[in-house]
Amino acid sequence: MCGIVAATAQRDVAPLLIAGLKALEYRGYDSSGVAVLGQGEIRRVRAKGKVREMEALYHADPIPGGTGIAHTRWATHGVPSEANAHPHVAGRVALVHNGIIENYVSLRAELRAGGHVFTSETDTEVMAALIDRRIGQGMKLREAVLTTVRELEGAYAIAVVSRDEPGRVVGARRGAPLLVGVGIGENFLGSDAQALIQVTNKMVYLDEDDVVEITRDSVQVYALDGQPVERAVHESELSSDAVERGEYRHYMQKEIFEQPRAVADTLEARIGAHGVLPNIFGIDSDALLQRTRGLHIIACGTSYHAGMVAKYWIEEYARLPVSVEVASEYRYREAVVPADTLFVAISQSGETADTLAALRESRRRGYLGTLVICNVPESSLVREADLKLMTRAGPEIGVASTKAFTTQLAGLALLALDLARRNGLDPQRYEALCAELQHLPRAIEDALKLEPAIVELSAEFIHHQHALFLGRGAQYPVALEGSLKLKEISYIHAEAYPAGELKHGPLALVDEDMPVVAVAPNGPLLDKLKSNLQEVRARGGRLIVFADGSAGMDDMARHGAMLRVESGGSFIAPAVFTVPLQLLAYHVAVLRGTDVDQPRNLAKSVTVE
């Protein structure tokens, strides 16, 4: 969601801060701003809208100075506006903030009673005012920040500067990510490594409740009690080239076409000629997985759909019970946890607030252990889990997730096969499924060749405002994912149902103005699906069928459109059939002229509730 960049250096930092904000644009935001400390004063520039609009204001009146903070805001408290944009200034202090302060109303009332006049509607300004008041009482900036954050309830990552202490930035985090970029004669703070990779690849990942003080020549981390603590310096594997769009029109298109490589990387050195390799989930995974008698899978959005597919796989092949739940629901109810149940969390960013809170809540509920499937090695979710599997998707810039989903499916397929082997799956069947999974990158490559046909098909959608997606079995979550992609980036209202549920309500919506997209790989439920599609055809519905080459669906093509997708097998079919649905959503959005990579009202990494 919101993005933070801060720097203290021997050069003007505003250009560095603005470049860092541009690297974070993929996260979603509605305003931006920069504040620079120089010559004993704080100067700032803020603007509603894109970073380029704020950058133009900066170039009209450049701000020199070697210490500064910057921010992209996604509105929570107060409408998107210049007044509500960060950084917020109170007296001597400027501050940027990601997260939500839950007790800001009482703190705001206390400050107002003391004479403070607020200029915004935000919870963030409350923190700036509290820190400024304490500096006025004689505290140094670090002490003032420590004292203030002890009062806060909720989630925050902050970076603060004071005109009384030039050359110094103090940061703090709880429930939202913040890291340090370590340079030579300059140091940085950021909410994401991508904001800093242009200036350094040496990163310090802060733990929960850490407070950090940086100057040009030093980095010191403190615990909440004010005692110094040590945090390791890591070399990030991220490269600036990885976030370039290259020849593609949008990041989303680039990321769709990166999927064969991303899936191959996820499977590499984890599956061999005879099956899943040992300990791919961590050095302690063997004993824990051997004891696993059930799984609770927790995730949000696209990752939740991946977990739904995994339920079909694990229950069919490993014969273990699996429940899948949205993290924001799970964390607020008392789930029953049977003995020897493994908690599995799935997240692209590893910082999704509800998923991270669910992982922490699971500690109280008596699970056998925790396993995380994630794309960001240094994320909070990965650091706090017992076991983990990295998906190796690389940076995903487009808000609508694509390669994160298919690599999550690859990781979950490895988990399903590992559990199946441990729970008595026939060895020949096991080896056949492993061979099928190894074929997945090639099958995705073949599916991508459908793009020209999908471009032509997408023209049919641009005048429709509603669409229905259908699937059965493990393809039902794929239909959910396809409908989510279409609504996210084209703004067409789309819903997905198990095809057998048509006559229980959705059939009432079907007419010649309602495109019905069906995911129809060959398999034991295909004949059932054909019957469901006949119901659509009988009511004049326009069918768009993605069918396996051997599925015998030619009759349906006379009542709409049919595209042949070679699935490569029923096990990997969910991942393969996802790809043409991604392409369909993408090209419909392009034709409708929407902001494909940054759809309205959405953010990439949802770090607040």
Coordinates of C-alpha atoms in Angstrom, one line a residue:
M1 CA 0.0 0.0 0.0
C2 CA 1.6 3.3 1.1
G3 CA 5.4 3.7 0.4
I4 CA 8.2 5.2 2.5
V5 CA 11.6 6.4 1.4
A6 CA 14.1 8.3 3.6
A7 CA 17.7 9.3 3.2
T8 CA 20.6 11.1 4.8
A9 CA 23.6 11.7 2.6
Q10 CA 26.4 14.0 1.4
R11 CA 24.4 15.0 -1.6
D12 CA 20.9 16.4 -2.3
V13 CA 18.5 13.6 -1.5
A14 CA 15.2 14.8 -3.1
P15 CA 16.0 13.2 -6.5
L16 CA 16.8 9.9 -4.7
L17 CA 13.6 10.1 -2.8
I18 CA 11.5 10.8 -5.8
A19 CA 13.2 7.9 -7.7
G20 CA 12.4 5.7 -4.7
L21 CA 8.8 6.7 -4.8
K22 CA 8.6 5.9 -8.5
A23 CA 9.9 2.4 -7.7
L24 CA 7.0 2.0 -5.3
E25 CA 4.2 3.2 -7.6
Y26 CA 3.1 -0.4 -8.2
R27 CA 1.9 -0.6 -4.6
G28 CA -1.1 1.7 -5.2
Y29 CA -1.5 5.3 -3.9
D30 CA -3.5 8.5 -4.4
S31 CA -1.0 11.2 -3.4
S32 CA 2.7 11.8 -2.7
G33 CA 5.1 14.1 -1.1
V34 CA 8.7 14.9 -0.1
A35 CA 10.1 16.8 2.8
V36 CA 13.8 17.9 2.9
L37 CA 15.8 19.3 5.8
G38 CA 18.3 21.9 4.8
Q39 CA 19.7 25.2 6.2
G40 CA 17.8 24.8 9.4
E41 CA 14.3 24.5 7.9
I42 CA 12.0 21.8 6.6
R43 CA 10.7 22.3 3.1
R44 CA 8.1 20.0 1.5
V45 CA 6.2 19.5 -1.7
R46 CA 3.0 17.4 -1.9
A47 CA 0.4 16.7 -4.5
K48 CA -2.7 14.6 -5.1
G49 CA -2.4 12.1 -7.9
K50 CA 0.7 10.5 -9.5
V51 CA 4.3 11.0 -8.4
R52 CA 5.0 12.8 -11.7
E53 CA 2.6 15.6 -10.6
M54 CA 4.5 16.1 -7.3
E55 CA 7.8 15.8 -9.2
A56 CA 6.8 18.6 -11.6
L57 CA 6.2 20.9 -8.6
Y58 CA 9.6 20.0 -7.2
H59 CA 11.4 20.8 -10.4
A60 CA 9.7 24.1 -10.5
D61 CA 11.2 25.0 -7.2
P62 CA 14.0 22.4 -6.2
I63 CA 14.7 21.7 -2.6
P64 CA 18.4 21.3 -1.7
G65 CA 19.4 19.3 1.3
G66 CA 21.1 16.1 2.5
T67 CA 18.3 14.7 4.7
G68 CA 14.7 14.0 3.8
I69 CA 11.7 11.7 3.8
A70 CA 9.1 10.9 1.1
H71 CA 5.8 9.0 0.8
T72 CA 3.1 7.7 -1.4
R73 CA -0.3 7.6 0.4
W74 CA -3.3 5.3 0.0
A75 CA -6.1 7.1 1.8
T76 CA -7.4 5.6 5.1
H77 CA -8.1 8.6 7.3
G78 CA -9.2 11.6 5.2
V79 CA -9.9 11.9 1.5
P80 CA -7.1 12.0 -1.1
S81 CA -5.9 15.7 -1.0
E82 CA -2.8 17.8 -0.7
A83 CA -3.6 18.6 2.9
N84 CA -3.9 14.9 3.8
A85 CA -0.8 13.9 1.8
H86 CA 2.4 13.0 3.7
P87 CA 4.9 14.2 4.9
H88 CA 3.1 15.9 7.8
V89 CA 4.8 18.7 9.6
A90 CA 4.2 19.7 13.2
G91 CA 6.5 22.4 14.5
R92 CA 10.1 21.1 14.3
V93 CA 9.1 17.7 13.0
A94 CA 8.2 16.1 9.6
L95 CA 6.9 12.5 9.5
V96 CA 5.7 9.9 7.1
H97 CA 3.6 6.9 8.1
N98 CA 2.3 3.6 6.7
G99 CA -0.4 1.8 8.7
I100 CA -3.3 2.8 10.9
I101 CA -3.2 4.2 14.5
E102 CA -6.3 2.9 16.3
N103 CA -6.2 5.2 19.3
Y104 CA -5.6 8.4 17.3
V105 CA -9.0 9.9 18.2
S106 CA -8.2 10.1 21.9
L107 CA -4.7 11.3 21.2
R108 CA -6.0 13.9 18.8
A109 CA -8.5 15.2 21.4
E110 CA -5.7 15.4 24.0
L111 CA -3.5 17.4 21.7
R112 CA -6.3 19.7 20.6
A113 CA -7.1 20.4 24.3
G114 CA -3.5 21.4 24.7
G115 CA -3.8 24.0 21.9
H116 CA -2.5 22.1 18.8
V117 CA -4.2 23.1 15.6
F118 CA -4.5 20.2 13.1
T119 CA -4.3 20.9 9.4
S120 CA -5.3 17.4 8.1
E121 CA -7.8 14.6 8.8
T122 CA -5.1 12.0 9.2
D123 CA -4.1 9.8 12.1
T124 CA -0.5 10.5 11.0
E125 CA -0.4 14.1 12.0
V126 CA -1.2 13.0 15.6
M127 CA 2.2 11.3 15.8
A128 CA 4.1 14.2 14.4
A129 CA 2.4 16.5 17.0
L130 CA 3.2 14.2 19.9
I131 CA 6.9 13.9 18.9
D132 CA 7.2 17.7 18.4
R133 CA 5.7 18.3 21.8
R134 CA 8.2 16.0 23.5
I135 CA 11.1 17.6 21.7
G136 CA 9.8 20.9 23.0
Q137 CA 10.0 19.4 26.5
G138 CA 13.7 18.7 26.0
M139 CA 13.9 15.2 24.5
K140 CA 16.1 14.3 21.6
L141 CA 14.4 13.0 18.4
R142 CA 15.1 9.3 19.2
E143 CA 13.8 9.6 22.7
A144 CA 10.7 11.5 21.6
V145 CA 10.0 8.8 19.0
L146 CA 10.5 5.9 21.5
T147 CA 8.2 7.6 24.0
T148 CA 5.5 8.3 21.4
V149 CA 5.4 4.8 19.8
R150 CA 4.9 3.2 23.3
E151 CA 1.6 5.1 23.4
L152 CA 0.4 4.0 20.0
E153 CA -2.2 1.2 19.3
G154 CA -2.4 -0.2 15.8
A155 CA 0.1 -0.6 13.0
Y156 CA 2.8 1.8 11.9
A157 CA 6.1 2.2 10.0
I158 CA 7.3 5.7 10.3
A159 CA 10.3 7.9 9.3
V160 CA 10.8 11.2 11.2
V161 CA 13.2 14.1 10.9
S162 CA 13.6 17.2 13.1
R163 CA 15.0 20.6 12.1
D164 CA 16.9 20.6 15.5
E165 CA 18.9 17.5 14.4
P166 CA 20.0 17.8 10.8
G167 CA 21.6 14.8 9.2
R168 CA 19.5 12.3 11.3
V169 CA 16.4 10.2 10.5
V170 CA 14.6 8.0 13.1
G171 CA 12.3 5.2 12.0
A172 CA 10.1 2.7 13.8
R173 CA 7.9 -0.2 12.9
R174 CA 5.1 -2.4 14.3
G175 CA 2.8 -4.4 12.0
A176 CA 4.1 -2.7 8.8
P177 CA 7.5 -3.3 7.0
L178 CA 10.5 -1.0 7.3
L179 CA 14.1 -1.7 6.4
V180 CA 17.4 0.1 6.3
G181 CA 19.5 0.5 3.2
V182 CA 23.2 0.7 4.1
G183 CA 25.5 2.8 1.9
I184 CA 28.9 4.4 2.0
G185 CA 28.6 7.9 3.5
E186 CA 24.8 7.7 3.2
N187 CA 22.0 5.5 4.7
F188 CA 18.4 5.0 3.8
L189 CA 15.0 3.8 5.1
G190 CA 12.4 2.2 2.9
S191 CA 9.2 0.2 3.2
D192 CA 10.3 -2.0 0.3
A193 CA 13.7 -3.1 -1.0
Q194 CA 12.7 -2.0 -4.5
A195 CA 12.7 1.6 -3.3
L196 CA 16.4 1.4 -2.3
I197 CA 17.9 -1.1 -4.8
Q198 CA 19.0 1.8 -7.0
V199 CA 21.3 3.1 -4.3
T200 CA 22.4 0.0 -2.3
N201 CA 21.9 -3.8 -2.2
K202 CA 22.8 -4.0 1.5
M203 CA 19.7 -4.1 3.7
V204 CA 18.8 -4.4 7.4
Y205 CA 15.3 -5.8 7.9
L206 CA 13.9 -4.4 11.1
D207 CA 12.0 -6.6 13.6
E208 CA 8.7 -5.9 15.2
D209 CA 8.8 -2.9 17.6
D210 CA 12.3 -1.9 16.4
V211 CA 13.3 1.8 16.4
V212 CA 16.2 2.8 14.2
E213 CA 18.4 5.9 14.0
I214 CA 20.4 6.6 10.9
T215 CA 23.0 9.3 10.1
R216 CA 25.3 9.4 7.1
D217 CA 27.9 7.3 8.8
S218 CA 25.9 5.1 11.3
V219 CA 23.0 2.8 11.7
Q220 CA 21.8 1.9 15.2
V221 CA 18.7 -0.2 16.1
Y222 CA 17.0 0.0 19.4
A223 CA 14.4 -2.2 21.2
L224 CA 11.2 -0.5 22.5
D225 CA 12.8 -0.2 25.9
G226 CA 15.6 2.0 24.4
Q227 CA 18.3 -0.7 24.6
P228 CA 20.6 -1.1 21.5
V229 CA 20.1 -4.4 19.6
E230 CA 21.9 -6.0 16.7
R231 CA 20.3 -6.7 13.3
A232 CA 22.1 -8.4 10.5
V233 CA 23.0 -6.8 7.2
H234 CA 21.8 -8.8 4.2
E235 CA 22.7 -8.5 0.5
S236 CA 19.4 -8.3 -1.5
E237 CA 19.2 -10.5 -4.6
L238 CA 16.8 -7.9 -6.2
S239 CA 18.2 -6.1 -9.3
S240 CA 17.0 -2.9 -10.8
D241 CA 16.7 -4.7 -14.2
A242 CA 14.1 -7.0 -12.7
V243 CA 11.6 -4.1 -12.4
E244 CA 12.0 -2.7 -15.9
R245 CA 9.1 -3.2 -18.3
G246 CA 11.2 -3.8 -21.4
E247 CA 9.4 -4.5 -24.6
Y248 CA 6.0 -5.0 -23.0
R249 CA 3.2 -2.5 -23.0
H250 CA 2.4 -3.1 -19.3
Y251 CA 4.1 -4.8 -16.4
M252 CA 1.1 -7.1 -16.1
Q253 CA 1.7 -8.4 -19.7
K254 CA 5.4 -8.8 -18.9
E255 CA 4.6 -10.8 -15.8
I256 CA 2.1 -13.0 -17.6
F257 CA 4.8 -13.9 -20.1
E258 CA 7.4 -14.4 -17.3
Q259 CA 5.4 -17.3 -15.9
P260 CA 7.2 -20.2 -17.6
R261 CA 10.5 -19.0 -16.2
A262 CA 9.1 -18.2 -12.8
V263 CA 7.5 -21.6 -12.4
A264 CA 10.6 -23.4 -13.6
D265 CA 12.7 -21.4 -11.1
T266 CA 10.2 -22.4 -8.3
L267 CA 10.5 -26.1 -9.2
E268 CA 14.2 -26.1 -9.7
A269 CA 16.2 -28.2 -7.3
R270 CA 13.0 -29.1 -5.5
I271 CA 11.8 -32.0 -7.7
G272 CA 13.8 -34.7 -9.4
A273 CA 13.5 -37.7 -11.5
H274 CA 12.0 -39.7 -8.7
G275 CA 10.0 -37.1 -6.8
V276 CA 10.0 -34.2 -4.5
L277 CA 13.4 -33.7 -2.9
P278 CA 13.8 -33.8 0.9
N279 CA 13.6 -30.9 3.2
I280 CA 12.6 -28.3 0.6
F281 CA 10.4 -26.6 3.2
G282 CA 13.3 -26.3 5.7
I283 CA 15.7 -28.4 7.6
D284 CA 13.1 -29.3 10.2
S285 CA 10.4 -30.0 7.7
D286 CA 10.7 -33.8 7.5
A287 CA 9.6 -34.6 11.0
L288 CA 6.9 -32.0 11.1
L289 CA 5.3 -33.0 7.8
Q290 CA 5.4 -36.7 8.8
R291 CA 3.2 -35.8 11.8
T292 CA 0.8 -33.7 9.8
R293 CA -2.8 -35.0 9.9
G294 CA -4.6 -32.0 8.6
L295 CA -4.0 -28.4 7.2
H296 CA -5.5 -25.0 7.7
I297 CA -4.7 -22.8 4.8
I298 CA -5.0 -19.0 5.3
A299 CA -4.6 -16.3 2.7
C300 CA -6.3 -13.3 1.0
G301 CA -7.4 -12.5 -2.5
T302 CA -5.5 -14.4 -5.3
S303 CA -3.5 -16.3 -2.7
Y304 CA -6.8 -17.6 -1.2
H305 CA -7.7 -19.0 -4.6
A306 CA -4.4 -20.8 -4.7
G307 CA -5.2 -22.3 -1.4
M308 CA -8.5 -23.5 -2.6
V309 CA -6.8 -25.3 -5.5
A310 CA -4.4 -26.9 -3.0
K311 CA -7.4 -28.2 -1.0
Y312 CA -8.5 -30.3 -3.9
W313 CA -5.0 -31.6 -4.5
I314 CA -4.1 -32.5 -0.9
E315 CA -7.4 -34.1 -0.1
E316 CA -7.4 -36.2 -3.3
Y317 CA -3.8 -37.3 -3.3
A318 CA -2.7 -37.2 0.4
R319 CA -6.1 -37.9 1.9
L320 CA -5.7 -35.3 4.6
P321 CA -8.5 -32.9 5.6
V322 CA -7.9 -29.3 4.5
S323 CA -9.8 -26.1 5.4
V324 CA -9.1 -22.9 3.5
E325 CA -10.1 -19.5 4.9
V326 CA -9.8 -15.8 4.2
A327 CA -7.3 -14.4 6.7
S328 CA -9.5 -11.4 7.7
E329 CA -12.3 -13.9 8.8
Y330 CA -10.0 -16.5 10.4
R331 CA -8.3 -14.1 12.8
Y332 CA -11.6 -12.9 14.4
R333 CA -13.1 -16.3 15.1
E334 CA -12.2 -19.2 17.4
A335 CA -11.3 -21.9 14.9
V336 CA -11.3 -25.5 16.0
V337 CA -7.8 -26.9 15.6
P338 CA -7.6 -30.7 15.5
A339 CA -4.5 -32.4 16.8
D340 CA -1.4 -32.3 14.5
T341 CA -2.8 -29.7 12.1
L342 CA -0.4 -27.6 10.1
F343 CA -1.0 -23.9 9.7
V344 CA -0.2 -22.8 6.1
A345 CA -0.1 -19.1 5.1
I346 CA 0.2 -17.9 1.5
S347 CA 1.2 -14.4 0.5
Q348 CA 3.0 -12.8 -2.4
S349 CA 4.5 -9.9 -0.4
G350 CA 4.8 -11.6 3.0
E351 CA 3.5 -8.3 4.6
T352 CA -0.3 -8.7 4.1
A353 CA -1.6 -7.4 7.4
D354 CA -4.5 -9.9 7.9
T355 CA -2.3 -12.9 6.9
L356 CA 0.5 -11.9 9.2
A357 CA -1.9 -11.3 12.1
A358 CA -3.4 -14.8 11.4
L359 CA 0.1 -16.4 11.6
R360 CA 0.7 -14.7 14.9
E361 CA -2.7 -15.7 16.2
S362 CA -2.0 -19.3 15.2
R363 CA 0.7 -19.5 17.9
R364 CA -2.0 -19.2 20.5
R365 CA -4.2 -21.9 18.9
G366 CA -2.0 -25.0 19.3
Y367 CA -1.0 -25.9 15.7
L368 CA 1.6 -28.5 15.0
G369 CA 3.6 -25.8 13.2
T370 CA 3.5 -23.0 10.6
L371 CA 4.4 -23.1 6.9
V372 CA 4.6 -20.1 4.7
I373 CA 4.6 -20.0 0.9
C374 CA 5.8 -16.5 -0.2
N375 CA 7.7 -14.6 -2.8
V376 CA 9.8 -12.3 -0.6
P377 CA 12.5 -13.9 1.4
E378 CA 13.1 -11.0 3.8
S379 CA 9.4 -10.5 4.6
S380 CA 7.9 -10.6 8.1
L381 CA 5.8 -13.7 7.3
V382 CA 8.8 -15.7 6.2
R383 CA 10.9 -14.6 9.1
E384 CA 8.2 -15.6 11.6
A385 CA 7.3 -19.0 10.2
D386 CA 8.6 -22.4 11.2
L387 CA 8.9 -23.7 7.6
K388 CA 8.9 -21.8 4.3
L389 CA 8.9 -22.2 0.6
M390 CA 10.0 -19.3 -1.6
T391 CA 8.1 -19.0 -4.9
R392 CA 10.9 -17.3 -6.9
A393 CA 8.5 -15.3 -8.9
G394 CA 10.7 -12.2 -8.8
P395 CA 9.3 -8.7 -8.4
E396 CA 5.7 -8.4 -9.4
I397 CA 4.8 -4.8 -10.2
G398 CA 1.3 -5.1 -11.6
V399 CA -1.3 -4.8 -8.9
A400 CA -3.3 -7.7 -10.4
S401 CA -1.3 -10.7 -9.4
T402 CA -0.3 -13.2 -12.2
K403 CA 3.0 -15.0 -11.8
A404 CA 2.6 -14.9 -8.1
F405 CA -0.5 -17.1 -8.4
T406 CA 1.0 -19.7 -10.7
T407 CA 4.2 -20.0 -8.7
Q408 CA 2.1 -20.4 -5.5
L409 CA 0.3 -23.2 -7.3
A410 CA 3.7 -24.8 -8.1
G411 CA 4.8 -24.5 -4.5
L412 CA 1.5 -25.9 -3.2
A413 CA 1.7 -28.8 -5.8
L414 CA 5.1 -29.7 -4.3
L415 CA 3.5 -29.7 -0.8
A416 CA 0.6 -31.8 -2.0
L417 CA 3.0 -34.4 -3.6
D418 CA 5.3 -34.5 -0.6
L419 CA 2.3 -35.2 1.7
A420 CA 0.8 -37.7 -0.7
R421 CA 4.1 -39.7 -0.7
R422 CA 4.1 -39.7 3.1
N423 CA 0.5 -40.9 3.3
G424 CA 0.6 -43.9 1.0
L425 CA -0.1 -42.6 -2.6
D426 CA 0.7 -45.4 -5.0
P427 CA 4.3 -45.0 -6.1
Q428 CA 3.6 -45.2 -9.8
R429 CA 0.8 -42.6 -9.5
Y430 CA 3.2 -40.4 -7.4
E431 CA 5.9 -40.5 -10.1
A432 CA 3.4 -39.8 -12.8
L433 CA 2.2 -36.7 -11.0
C434 CA 5.7 -35.5 -10.4
A435 CA 6.5 -35.9 -14.1
E436 CA 3.3 -33.9 -14.9
L437 CA 4.4 -31.1 -12.6
Q438 CA 7.8 -30.9 -14.2
H439 CA 6.1 -30.3 -17.5
L440 CA 4.2 -27.3 -16.1
P441 CA 6.6 -24.6 -17.5
R442 CA 6.3 -26.0 -21.0
A443 CA 2.5 -26.3 -20.7
I444 CA 2.3 -22.6 -19.7
E445 CA 4.5 -21.6 -22.6
D446 CA 2.0 -23.4 -25.0
A447 CA -0.9 -21.6 -23.3
L448 CA 0.7 -18.2 -23.9
K449 CA 0.6 -18.9 -27.7
L450 CA -3.2 -18.3 -27.5
E451 CA -2.7 -14.6 -27.1
P452 CA -3.6 -13.6 -30.7
A453 CA -6.9 -15.5 -30.5
I454 CA -7.6 -14.0 -27.1
V455 CA -6.9 -10.5 -28.4
E456 CA -9.7 -11.1 -31.0
L457 CA -12.0 -12.6 -28.4
S458 CA -11.5 -9.7 -26.0
A459 CA -13.2 -7.3 -28.3
E460 CA -16.5 -9.0 -27.5
F461 CA -16.2 -8.0 -23.9
I462 CA -15.7 -4.3 -24.1
H463 CA -19.4 -3.4 -24.4
H464 CA -20.5 -5.7 -21.6
Q465 CA -20.8 -4.7 -18.0
H466 CA -21.2 -8.2 -16.5
A467 CA -19.7 -11.7 -17.0
L468 CA -20.1 -15.1 -15.4
F469 CA -17.3 -17.6 -14.9
L470 CA -17.9 -21.3 -14.4
G471 CA -15.7 -24.2 -13.3
R472 CA -16.0 -27.6 -11.6
G473 CA -13.7 -29.3 -9.1
A474 CA -10.2 -27.7 -8.9
Q475 CA -11.2 -25.4 -11.8
Y476 CA -13.8 -23.6 -9.7
P477 CA -11.0 -21.6 -7.9
V478 CA -9.5 -20.9 -11.4
A479 CA -12.9 -19.5 -12.4
L480 CA -12.8 -17.3 -9.2
E481 CA -9.4 -16.1 -10.1
G482 CA -10.4 -15.4 -13.7
S483 CA -13.4 -13.3 -12.6
L484 CA -11.2 -11.5 -10.1
K485 CA -8.7 -10.5 -12.7
L486 CA -11.4 -9.2 -15.1
K487 CA -13.1 -7.1 -12.4
E488 CA -9.8 -5.8 -11.0
I489 CA -8.4 -4.3 -14.2
S490 CA -11.3 -3.9 -16.6
Y491 CA -13.9 -2.8 -14.1
I492 CA -16.4 -5.2 -15.5
H493 CA -18.5 -6.8 -12.9
A494 CA -17.7 -10.6 -12.9
E495 CA -18.7 -13.4 -10.7
A496 CA -17.6 -17.1 -10.5
Y497 CA -19.6 -20.1 -9.5
P498 CA -19.2 -23.9 -9.4
A499 CA -21.0 -24.8 -12.6
G500 CA -23.4 -27.2 -10.7
E501 CA -24.7 -24.2 -8.8
L502 CA -26.1 -22.5 -12.0
K503 CA -29.7 -23.6 -11.4
H504 CA -29.5 -22.5 -7.8
G505 CA -29.6 -18.8 -8.7
P506 CA -27.1 -17.5 -11.2
L507 CA -29.0 -18.9 -14.2
A508 CA -31.5 -16.1 -13.6
L509 CA -28.9 -13.6 -14.9
V510 CA -28.1 -15.4 -18.1
D511 CA -29.2 -13.8 -21.4
E512 CA -27.6 -12.7 -24.7
D513 CA -25.9 -9.7 -22.8
M514 CA -24.1 -12.0 -20.3
P515 CA -20.9 -13.6 -21.5
V516 CA -20.4 -16.9 -19.7
V517 CA -16.8 -18.1 -19.5
A518 CA -16.3 -21.8 -18.8
V519 CA -13.0 -23.6 -17.8
A520 CA -13.3 -27.1 -19.3
P521 CA -10.3 -29.3 -19.1
N522 CA -10.7 -33.0 -19.8
G523 CA -11.5 -35.0 -16.6
P524 CA -14.2 -36.9 -14.7
L525 CA -16.4 -33.8 -14.3
L526 CA -16.4 -32.8 -17.9
D527 CA -19.8 -34.4 -18.8
K528 CA -21.4 -32.7 -15.8
L529 CA -20.0 -29.4 -17.0
K530 CA -21.3 -30.0 -20.5
S531 CA -24.8 -30.4 -19.1
N532 CA -24.4 -27.1 -17.2
L533 CA -23.3 -25.3 -20.3
Q534 CA -26.4 -26.7 -22.2
E535 CA -28.5 -24.8 -19.6
V536 CA -26.7 -21.6 -20.6
R537 CA -27.1 -22.2 -24.3
A538 CA -30.8 -22.9 -23.9
R539 CA -31.3 -19.4 -22.4
G540 CA -29.4 -17.6 -25.2
G541 CA -26.2 -17.1 -23.2
R542 CA -23.0 -16.3 -25.1
L543 CA -20.5 -19.1 -24.2
I544 CA -16.7 -18.7 -24.2
V545 CA -15.2 -22.1 -23.5
F546 CA -11.6 -22.8 -22.7
A547 CA -11.4 -26.5 -23.4
D548 CA -8.7 -29.2 -23.4
G549 CA -7.9 -30.3 -26.9
S550 CA -9.3 -33.8 -26.1
A551 CA -12.4 -32.6 -24.3
G552 CA -15.0 -33.1 -27.2
M553 CA -16.5 -29.6 -26.8
D554 CA -16.9 -28.8 -30.5
D555 CA -20.7 -28.6 -30.2
M556 CA -20.3 -25.7 -27.8
A557 CA -18.3 -23.7 -30.3
R558 CA -21.5 -23.2 -32.5
H559 CA -23.0 -21.2 -29.6
G560 CA -20.1 -18.9 -28.8
A561 CA -16.3 -19.2 -28.9
M562 CA -14.0 -22.1 -28.0
L563 CA -10.3 -21.9 -27.4
R564 CA -8.3 -25.1 -27.1
V565 CA -5.9 -25.3 -24.2
E566 CA -3.5 -28.2 -23.9
S567 CA -3.5 -28.7 -20.1
G568 CA -0.7 -31.3 -19.9
G569 CA -2.8 -33.3 -17.4
S570 CA -5.5 -32.9 -14.8
F571 CA -3.1 -32.3 -12.0
I572 CA -1.4 -29.2 -13.5
A573 CA -4.6 -28.0 -15.4
P574 CA -5.5 -25.4 -12.8
A575 CA -2.2 -23.5 -13.4
V576 CA -2.3 -23.9 -17.2
F577 CA -6.0 -22.8 -17.6
T578 CA -5.3 -19.7 -15.4
V579 CA -3.0 -18.3 -18.1
P580 CA -5.6 -17.7 -20.9
L581 CA -8.0 -16.1 -18.3
Q582 CA -5.2 -13.7 -17.3
L583 CA -4.7 -12.8 -21.0
L584 CA -8.4 -12.3 -21.5
A585 CA -8.6 -9.9 -18.5
Y586 CA -5.5 -8.1 -19.7
H587 CA -6.6 -7.5 -23.3
V588 CA -10.2 -6.5 -22.3
A589 CA -8.7 -3.9 -19.9
V590 CA -6.4 -2.6 -22.7
L591 CA -9.3 -2.2 -25.1
R592 CA -11.3 -0.4 -22.4
G593 CA -8.4 1.9 -21.7
T594 CA -8.1 1.4 -18.0
D595 CA -4.9 1.7 -15.9
V596 CA -3.9 -1.9 -16.2
D597 CA -1.0 -1.9 -13.8
Q598 CA -2.5 0.4 -11.2
P599 CA -6.3 -0.1 -11.2
R600 CA -8.3 2.4 -9.3
N601 CA -8.9 1.9 -5.5
L602 CA -6.5 -1.1 -5.2
A603 CA -3.1 -1.5 -3.7
K604 CA -0.4 -4.2 -4.3
S605 CA 0.5 -5.0 -0.7
V606 CA -2.3 -4.6 1.7
T607 CA -0.6 -3.7 5.0
V608 CA -3.6 -2.5 6.9
E609 CA -6.9 -4.1 7.8

